Short mmCIF file of C-alpha atoms in Angstrom, two decimals:
data_model
loop_
_atom_site.label_atom_id
_atom_site.label_comp_id
_atom_site.label_asym_id
_atom_site.label_seq_id
_atom_site.Cartn_x
_atom_site.Cartn_y
_atom_site.Cartn_z
CA MET A 237 -25.32 150.81 284.36
CA PRO A 238 -24.74 148.80 281.18
CA SER A 239 -21.39 147.33 280.29
CA SER A 240 -20.06 147.24 276.75
CA ALA A 241 -21.72 143.88 276.15
CA LEU A 242 -25.07 145.56 276.70
CA LEU A 243 -24.40 148.62 274.54
CA PRO A 244 -25.59 149.08 270.94
CA ALA A 245 -23.70 146.82 268.59
CA SER A 246 -22.17 149.57 266.49
CA ARG A 247 -20.02 150.41 269.50
CA LEU A 248 -18.63 146.94 269.86
CA THR A 249 -18.19 145.75 266.27
CA ASP A 250 -14.58 144.85 265.49
CA LEU A 251 -13.44 145.89 268.97
CA ARG A 252 -13.57 149.57 267.99
CA LEU A 253 -15.51 150.80 271.00
CA GLN A 254 -14.00 154.05 272.23
CA ARG A 255 -12.78 154.36 275.83
CA GLN A 256 -15.39 156.97 276.78
CA SER A 257 -18.20 154.53 275.95
CA LEU A 258 -17.01 151.88 278.40
CA ILE A 259 -18.49 151.47 281.85
CA ALA A 260 -16.27 148.60 283.03
CA GLY A 261 -13.01 149.73 281.48
CA ARG A 262 -9.74 149.19 283.30
CA SER A 263 -7.59 152.03 281.95
CA TYR A 264 -7.50 155.14 284.13
CA ARG A 265 -5.36 158.27 284.36
CA CYS A 266 -3.93 160.24 287.23
CA GLN A 267 -4.24 164.02 287.36
CA CYS A 268 -0.70 164.15 285.95
CA GLY A 269 -1.85 162.28 282.85
CA ARG A 270 -0.09 158.99 283.54
CA HIS A 271 -1.92 155.69 283.25
CA VAL A 272 -2.95 154.13 286.57
CA PHE A 273 -4.64 150.81 287.15
CA PHE A 274 -7.49 149.17 289.05
CA ARG A 275 -5.39 148.08 292.05
CA ASN A 276 -3.35 151.28 292.42
CA THR A 277 -3.39 153.43 295.57
CA LEU A 278 -0.63 155.83 294.55
CA CYS A 279 0.57 157.28 291.27
CA LEU A 280 4.24 156.33 291.01
CA ALA A 281 4.92 159.23 288.65
CA CYS A 282 3.69 162.14 290.80
CA GLN A 283 2.89 160.47 294.16
CA THR A 284 -0.77 161.50 294.05
CA PRO A 285 -3.00 159.27 296.22
CA LEU A 286 -5.53 157.21 294.28
CA GLY A 287 -8.76 155.43 295.11
CA TYR A 288 -11.49 153.50 293.32
CA GLU A 289 -14.84 155.29 293.24
CA PRO A 290 -17.39 152.50 292.58
CA ASP A 291 -20.26 154.79 291.54
CA LEU A 292 -18.02 156.31 288.85
CA ALA A 293 -16.32 152.96 288.11
CA GLN A 294 -13.00 154.79 288.03
CA VAL A 295 -9.69 154.94 289.84
CA VAL A 296 -9.52 158.63 290.71
CA PRO A 297 -6.75 160.97 291.91
CA LEU A 298 -7.31 162.34 295.40
CA LYS A 299 -6.42 165.44 297.39
CA PRO A 300 -6.72 165.95 301.16
CA GLY A 301 -10.16 166.97 302.38
CA ALA A 302 -11.23 169.42 305.07
CA GLU A 303 -10.35 167.04 307.90
CA ALA A 304 -7.73 164.39 308.49
CA GLY A 305 -8.77 161.14 306.90
CA LEU A 306 -11.06 162.79 304.39
CA TRP A 307 -10.36 163.01 300.66
CA GLN A 308 -11.78 164.83 297.68
CA LEU A 309 -11.50 164.22 293.95
CA PHE A 310 -8.92 166.15 292.02
CA GLY A 311 -11.76 167.03 289.63
CA SER A 312 -10.55 164.98 286.69
CA ALA A 313 -13.00 162.10 287.13
CA ASP A 314 -15.83 162.09 284.58
CA GLY A 315 -19.10 162.75 286.35
CA GLY A 316 -17.46 163.18 289.74
CA ASP A 317 -18.31 165.93 292.22
CA PRO A 318 -15.08 167.74 293.18
CA GLY A 319 -16.81 168.93 296.34
CA ALA A 320 -17.75 165.46 297.57
CA SER A 321 -15.81 164.02 300.48
CA TYR A 322 -14.69 160.42 300.91
CA ARG A 323 -13.05 158.15 303.42
CA ARG A 324 -10.86 155.26 302.48
CA CYS A 325 -12.33 151.85 303.14
CA ALA A 326 -11.49 150.62 306.63
CA ASN A 327 -9.70 147.68 304.98
CA PHE A 328 -7.18 149.97 303.29
CA GLU A 329 -4.49 149.23 305.89
CA THR A 330 -5.40 145.58 306.50
CA PRO A 331 -4.01 142.64 304.50
CA ALA A 332 -7.04 143.10 302.22
CA GLY A 333 -5.36 146.26 300.90
CA CYS A 334 -8.66 147.73 299.72
CA ASN A 335 -8.29 150.90 297.63
CA TRP A 336 -12.04 151.62 297.36
CA LEU A 337 -13.63 154.84 298.58
CA VAL A 338 -16.67 155.39 300.81
CA PRO A 339 -18.66 158.62 300.32
CA LEU A 340 -18.82 160.60 303.53
CA ASP A 341 -22.60 160.95 303.22
CA ALA A 342 -23.13 157.21 302.59
CA PRO A 343 -24.85 155.15 305.29
CA VAL A 344 -22.25 153.44 307.46
CA PRO A 345 -23.46 149.88 308.14
CA SER A 346 -21.08 149.17 311.01
CA ALA A 347 -18.70 150.84 313.40
CA GLN A 348 -16.13 150.71 310.62
CA SER A 349 -16.47 152.52 307.33
CA LEU A 350 -16.40 149.68 304.83
CA CYS A 351 -16.82 150.03 301.08
CA VAL A 352 -19.56 148.35 299.07
CA ALA A 353 -17.30 145.35 298.39
CA CYS A 354 -15.87 144.85 301.89
CA ARG A 355 -19.18 145.11 303.70
CA LEU A 356 -20.21 141.90 301.93
CA ASN A 357 -17.79 139.93 304.14
CA ARG A 358 -19.39 137.84 306.89
CA THR A 359 -16.30 135.80 307.79
CA ILE A 360 -12.67 136.53 306.99
CA PRO A 361 -9.67 134.21 307.56
CA ASP A 362 -8.01 133.96 310.97
CA LEU A 363 -5.36 136.66 310.65
CA SER A 364 -3.41 135.37 313.65
CA LEU A 365 -2.00 132.87 311.16
CA PRO A 366 0.56 134.83 309.10
CA GLN A 367 -0.08 133.14 305.76
CA ASN A 368 -3.79 133.87 305.99
CA GLY A 369 -3.19 137.58 305.50
CA VAL A 370 -1.56 136.87 302.15
CA LEU A 371 -4.38 134.55 301.12
CA TRP A 372 -7.06 137.02 302.18
CA GLY A 373 -5.38 139.78 300.20
CA ARG A 374 -5.50 137.66 297.06
CA ILE A 375 -9.14 136.78 297.65
CA GLU A 376 -10.14 140.41 298.17
CA THR A 377 -8.31 141.48 295.02
CA ALA A 378 -10.38 138.99 293.02
CA LYS A 379 -13.59 139.91 294.85
CA ARG A 380 -13.17 143.63 294.15
CA ARG A 381 -12.80 142.83 290.47
CA LEU A 382 -15.98 140.76 290.65
CA VAL A 383 -17.98 143.40 292.50
CA SER A 384 -16.87 146.19 290.17
CA SER A 385 -18.16 144.15 287.21
CA LEU A 386 -21.47 143.43 288.92
CA LEU A 387 -21.97 147.12 289.66
CA ALA A 388 -21.04 148.03 286.09
CA LEU A 389 -23.71 145.64 284.84
CA GLY A 390 -26.25 147.39 287.04
CA LEU A 391 -26.87 144.34 289.22
CA PRO A 392 -28.06 144.67 292.83
CA VAL A 393 -25.09 144.31 295.19
CA ARG A 394 -26.33 144.67 298.77
CA SER A 395 -24.91 143.23 301.94
CA LYS A 396 -26.92 140.45 303.54
CA LEU A 397 -25.49 141.57 306.88
CA SER A 398 -26.43 145.23 306.92
CA GLU A 399 -28.56 146.18 303.93
CA ASP A 400 -30.80 143.34 302.73
CA PRO A 401 -31.04 140.36 305.12
CA GLN A 402 -33.53 138.54 302.90
CA GLN A 403 -32.03 138.88 299.44
CA GLY A 404 -28.57 140.29 300.04
CA LEU A 405 -25.14 138.77 299.38
CA ALA A 406 -22.36 137.81 301.81
CA PHE A 407 -19.07 135.91 301.79
CA ASP A 408 -17.53 133.42 304.18
CA PHE A 409 -13.80 132.84 303.61
CA LEU A 410 -13.08 129.67 305.57
CA GLN A 411 -10.25 127.22 306.13
CA SER A 412 -10.31 123.46 306.65
CA LEU A 413 -8.69 122.68 309.99
CA PRO A 414 -6.86 119.44 310.87
CA GLY A 415 -9.39 116.92 312.13
CA GLY A 416 -12.28 119.17 311.21
CA PRO A 417 -14.81 119.04 308.38
CA ALA A 418 -13.65 119.98 304.90
CA VAL A 419 -14.69 123.44 303.73
CA MET A 420 -16.55 123.22 300.44
CA THR A 421 -16.73 126.21 298.12
CA GLY A 422 -20.34 126.91 297.21
CA HIS A 423 -23.45 129.07 297.51
CA ALA A 424 -26.54 128.80 299.70
CA ASP A 425 -29.23 131.44 300.32
CA GLY A 426 -27.03 134.39 299.41
CA ILE A 427 -23.95 133.17 301.32
CA ILE A 428 -20.94 132.35 299.16
CA THR A 429 -18.38 130.14 300.92
CA LEU A 430 -14.83 129.99 299.62
CA ASN A 431 -12.15 127.65 300.91
CA ILE A 432 -9.16 129.97 301.32
CA ASP A 433 -6.85 127.20 300.06
CA GLU A 434 -8.03 128.32 296.63
CA ALA A 435 -5.82 131.40 297.15
CA ASP A 436 -2.76 129.16 297.58
CA ASP A 437 -1.40 128.79 294.05
CA ALA A 438 0.22 125.39 294.64
CA LYS A 439 -2.87 123.90 296.30
CA ARG A 440 -5.20 125.31 293.69
CA GLU A 441 -3.07 123.94 290.84
CA HIS A 442 -2.94 120.54 292.54
CA MET A 443 -6.72 120.55 292.80
CA ARG A 444 -7.08 121.67 289.18
CA GLN A 445 -5.05 118.71 288.02
CA GLN A 446 -6.93 116.29 290.27
CA MET A 447 -10.23 117.55 288.88
CA HIS A 448 -8.95 117.47 285.27
CA GLU A 449 -9.92 121.10 284.81
CA PRO A 450 -8.37 123.32 282.12
CA TYR A 451 -8.93 126.47 284.18
CA ARG A 452 -9.21 127.23 287.91
CA THR A 453 -8.77 130.70 289.41
CA LEU A 454 -10.04 132.67 292.38
CA LEU A 455 -11.92 135.05 290.13
CA GLY A 456 -13.42 132.14 288.22
CA HIS A 457 -14.68 130.60 291.48
CA LEU A 458 -16.26 133.86 292.59
CA ARG A 459 -17.91 134.50 289.23
CA HIS A 460 -19.31 130.97 289.19
CA GLU A 461 -20.71 131.08 292.72
CA VAL A 462 -22.24 134.51 292.32
CA GLY A 463 -23.97 133.09 289.24
CA HIS A 464 -25.92 130.78 291.56
CA TYR A 465 -26.90 133.81 293.64
CA TYR A 466 -28.15 135.74 290.63
CA TRP A 467 -30.05 132.72 289.33
CA ASP A 468 -32.12 133.03 292.49
CA ARG A 469 -32.52 136.77 291.95
CA LEU A 470 -33.10 136.95 288.20
CA VAL A 471 -34.50 133.59 287.02
CA ALA A 472 -36.23 131.74 289.88
CA GLY A 473 -39.88 132.76 290.04
CA SER A 474 -39.56 135.02 287.01
CA PRO A 475 -40.88 134.75 283.42
CA TRP A 476 -37.40 133.47 282.53
CA LEU A 477 -37.84 130.20 284.46
CA ILE A 478 -39.72 128.24 281.79
CA PRO A 479 -37.37 129.36 278.98
CA PHE A 480 -34.44 128.47 281.26
CA ARG A 481 -35.76 124.92 281.67
CA GLN A 482 -36.24 124.58 277.94
CA LEU A 483 -32.65 125.59 277.23
CA PHE A 484 -30.61 124.46 280.26
CA GLY A 485 -32.82 121.66 281.59
CA ASP A 486 -35.08 121.25 284.62
CA GLU A 487 -33.32 122.45 287.77
CA ARG A 488 -35.71 120.36 289.87
CA ALA A 489 -33.67 117.26 288.97
CA ASP A 490 -31.93 115.72 292.00
CA TYR A 491 -28.80 117.84 292.41
CA ALA A 492 -26.98 115.54 294.85
CA ALA A 493 -27.53 112.54 292.59
CA ALA A 494 -26.34 114.50 289.56
CA LEU A 495 -23.18 115.55 291.36
CA GLN A 496 -22.47 112.01 292.55
CA ARG A 497 -22.96 110.69 289.02
CA HIS A 498 -20.59 113.29 287.60
CA TYR A 499 -17.76 112.43 289.98
CA ALA A 500 -18.31 108.70 289.49
CA GLU A 501 -18.69 108.67 285.70
CA GLY A 502 -17.35 111.99 284.45
CA ALA A 503 -18.96 114.28 281.90
CA PRO A 504 -20.90 112.84 278.95
CA PRO A 505 -18.72 112.22 275.87
CA ASP A 506 -20.56 114.91 273.90
CA TRP A 507 -20.52 117.58 276.61
CA ALA A 508 -18.51 120.01 274.45
CA LEU A 509 -21.36 120.16 271.91
CA HIS A 510 -23.80 121.49 274.48
CA HIS A 511 -21.96 123.13 277.36
CA VAL A 512 -19.32 125.76 277.95
CA SER A 513 -17.33 123.39 280.20
CA ALA A 514 -17.40 119.77 281.34
CA TYR A 515 -18.60 120.80 284.81
CA ALA A 516 -21.55 122.61 283.24
CA SER A 517 -22.94 119.22 282.23
CA VAL A 518 -23.52 118.22 285.88
CA HIS A 519 -26.90 119.89 286.39
CA PRO A 520 -28.87 122.86 284.97
CA TRP A 521 -27.85 125.01 287.94
CA GLU A 522 -24.16 124.35 287.21
CA ASP A 523 -24.72 124.91 283.51
CA TRP A 524 -26.15 128.34 284.31
CA ALA A 525 -23.36 129.21 286.79
CA GLU A 526 -20.62 128.16 284.38
CA THR A 527 -22.24 130.05 281.50
CA TRP A 528 -22.70 133.11 283.73
CA ALA A 529 -19.05 132.99 284.79
CA HIS A 530 -17.89 132.79 281.18
CA TYR A 531 -20.13 135.71 280.27
CA LEU A 532 -18.48 137.80 283.01
CA HIS A 533 -15.05 136.66 281.77
CA MET A 534 -15.97 137.91 278.31
CA VAL A 535 -17.44 141.23 279.39
CA ASP A 536 -14.56 142.19 281.66
CA THR A 537 -11.79 141.04 279.33
CA LEU A 538 -13.27 142.71 276.26
CA ASP A 539 -13.91 145.91 278.20
CA THR A 540 -10.29 145.85 279.38
CA ALA A 541 -8.96 145.29 275.86
CA LEU A 542 -11.13 148.04 274.44
CA SER A 543 -10.28 150.48 277.23
CA PHE A 544 -6.62 150.19 276.25
CA GLY A 545 -7.43 150.84 272.61
CA LEU A 546 -7.02 147.33 271.23
CA GLY A 547 -8.87 147.16 267.93
CA SER A 548 -9.46 144.51 265.32
CA GLU A 549 -7.18 146.26 262.88
CA GLN A 550 -4.33 144.89 265.01
CA VAL A 551 -5.73 141.34 264.96
CA GLU A 552 -5.41 139.05 261.97
CA ILE A 553 -7.23 135.78 262.65
CA ASP A 554 -9.37 133.85 260.19
CA PHE A 555 -12.29 132.04 261.81
CA GLU A 556 -15.88 131.17 261.02
CA PRO A 557 -17.97 133.72 262.91
CA PHE A 558 -21.13 132.78 264.74
CA THR A 559 -24.31 133.81 262.93
CA SER A 560 -27.92 134.37 263.94
CA SER A 561 -28.45 130.58 264.07
CA ALA A 562 -26.45 130.63 267.34
CA LEU A 563 -28.80 133.11 269.01
CA TYR A 564 -31.18 131.93 271.70
CA ARG A 565 -33.84 134.24 270.32
CA ASP A 566 -33.42 136.00 266.99
CA GLU A 567 -34.85 139.40 267.78
CA GLU A 568 -34.36 142.67 265.98
CA GLY A 569 -31.02 144.13 266.91
CA GLU A 570 -29.49 140.96 268.34
CA GLU A 571 -27.43 140.29 265.22
CA ILE A 572 -25.79 143.67 265.69
CA SER A 573 -25.71 143.50 269.49
CA PHE A 574 -24.66 140.10 270.77
CA LEU A 575 -23.00 138.49 267.75
CA PRO A 576 -20.22 141.10 267.39
CA PHE A 577 -19.56 140.70 271.10
CA VAL A 578 -19.09 136.92 271.00
CA ASN A 579 -17.20 136.99 267.69
CA ALA A 580 -14.85 139.66 269.03
CA TRP A 581 -14.23 137.35 271.99
CA VAL A 582 -13.32 134.41 269.75
CA GLU A 583 -10.95 136.60 267.78
CA LEU A 584 -9.30 138.16 270.82
CA THR A 585 -8.81 134.90 272.74
CA ALA A 586 -7.25 133.19 269.73
CA VAL A 587 -4.50 135.80 269.79
CA LEU A 588 -4.17 135.80 273.58
CA ASN A 589 -3.81 132.01 273.58
CA GLU A 590 -0.91 132.30 271.15
CA LEU A 591 0.69 134.98 273.34
CA SER A 592 0.39 132.69 276.36
CA ARG A 593 1.99 129.85 274.44
CA SER A 594 4.82 132.17 273.46
CA MET A 595 5.57 132.57 277.17
CA GLY A 596 5.24 128.85 277.86
CA ALA A 597 2.13 129.54 279.93
CA PRO A 598 -1.23 127.72 279.82
CA ASP A 599 -3.77 128.98 277.32
CA PHE A 600 -5.40 132.23 278.33
CA TYR A 601 -8.86 130.81 277.47
CA PRO A 602 -8.68 127.01 277.20
CA PHE A 603 -12.23 126.55 275.92
CA VAL A 604 -13.95 126.22 272.54
CA LEU A 605 -17.45 127.66 272.29
CA SER A 606 -20.07 125.52 270.56
CA VAL A 607 -23.27 126.87 269.03
CA ASP A 608 -25.27 125.53 271.99
CA ALA A 609 -22.91 127.20 274.47
CA VAL A 610 -23.21 130.50 272.60
CA ARG A 611 -26.99 130.16 272.67
CA LYS A 612 -26.84 129.87 276.47
CA LEU A 613 -24.49 132.85 276.69
CA HIS A 614 -27.02 134.81 274.68
CA PHE A 615 -29.72 133.77 277.14
CA VAL A 616 -27.64 135.21 280.02
CA HIS A 617 -27.13 138.35 277.94
CA LEU A 618 -30.89 138.76 277.46
CA VAL A 619 -31.65 138.14 281.13
CA LEU A 620 -29.23 140.92 282.05
CA ARG A 621 -30.65 143.29 279.46
CA GLN A 622 -34.22 142.71 280.63
CA ARG A 623 -33.54 142.23 284.33
CA ASP A 624 -35.13 145.45 285.59
CA ALA A 625 -38.56 143.94 286.29
CA HIS A 626 -37.11 141.26 288.57
CA ALA A 627 -33.76 142.43 289.98
CA ASP A 628 -35.30 144.22 292.94
CA ARG A 629 -38.04 141.78 293.86
#
C-alpha cells in the first residue's frame, strides 16, 4: 500500500492532499463522529471501544461480537467488513497497552493472540522491575507507530520468530545490568536490539548531550535501525547495490574502523553538504539508515498534517525550493512526484520549528537538508517505489 509520498504528485502539491487519499493518516473518527487518535482504545465522547485495524490502517469503533472477547466493526471503517470478527491483541492489558486488533481468522503464531506488531518481540524487559513496565509501554507506543508506517508503505513486516525465520524481523528490548556488559542499540541479521534506557527521558537526554546530537527519540532509533534491516532486504544483492555505492559509498569499507574514527575525530567539517546528519557521515550503511529514518519522519509527519487538513494556504514561508537538480535520477514524473513532497516538508518544518520555539522547546526538526541529502532521500523514495521485484526475495 503506498503512502502519500508515493502517490501521484498532484495529490501532494502544496499540502492539499485530501484525507481520503491518505494511507498513513492519523486522523480517525468514532461512530459518533468525534475525532479519535492512533493510541485511543475508547471514545471519551460516547464510550465506544476502539481498536487499530492494521490492514485498514484505521482506528475503528467496535461493538461486541458473538462471543465474549470478540469484537466486530461498527461498519464505519472504509473498506472494512462489518461481519468480520476480531480479538484484541494479547498485550492490550499489559504495560504495552496495545490497542491493535487481530482478525479471528488470522493464523495465531503462539499460544497468545498477538497482533502483527507485538509478535515481532523476541525479548521484552523484566517486568518484575516496576519501572520497566513504564519503559516498555513507551517503547511499544513508538514501535506501533513504526510498524503502522512500514505496513502503509507496503513493506514486508513478518516475525522472525513465527513467520519468516530467515528474513523476518524481531526486537530485543534489553537492559544493562550492574557489572554486566553494556547493551548497545543496533541491528544484526533481522534482530533489532534497543537499550531500554532510551525510554528513560532523563537518560536519553543525557546521552543526546554527550553525543552532541540535535535529535534523539525512541521513534528515531527504531526508524534508523529498521533502515539497516531493509537495506538487507531491498538493496543488498539487488540491482540497486551498484547505484547505492555510487551515491552513498562502498559499504564494504571497514565498519568498525569507520566507527572508531568517527568517535575519535568527529564528523568531517563538510558533513552537512553531503549528509542528512553528522552520524550519517560514519559509513555508507549509517548514511543509508539515517536517510531512511528521515524519509520515514517526512512521510509520517506530512501524512499526519494532511490528514488533519493542514494546507499550504495556511503557511506563509518564503524559501528557495529544491528543483530537478536535486533529484537522484531525473525521470519523467519525478518533478511532480518527489519534489513537491520534499518542498512541502521544508515549508512545514519551518513553521513547526517556530511553534516549538514559541513554547521554549527544542526545534521540531533541527536539520537543514542539502542538495546531496535530498538526492539520497530521492534514492530511498525510488527504492520504495520499485521495491516489488526484491521485497519478497
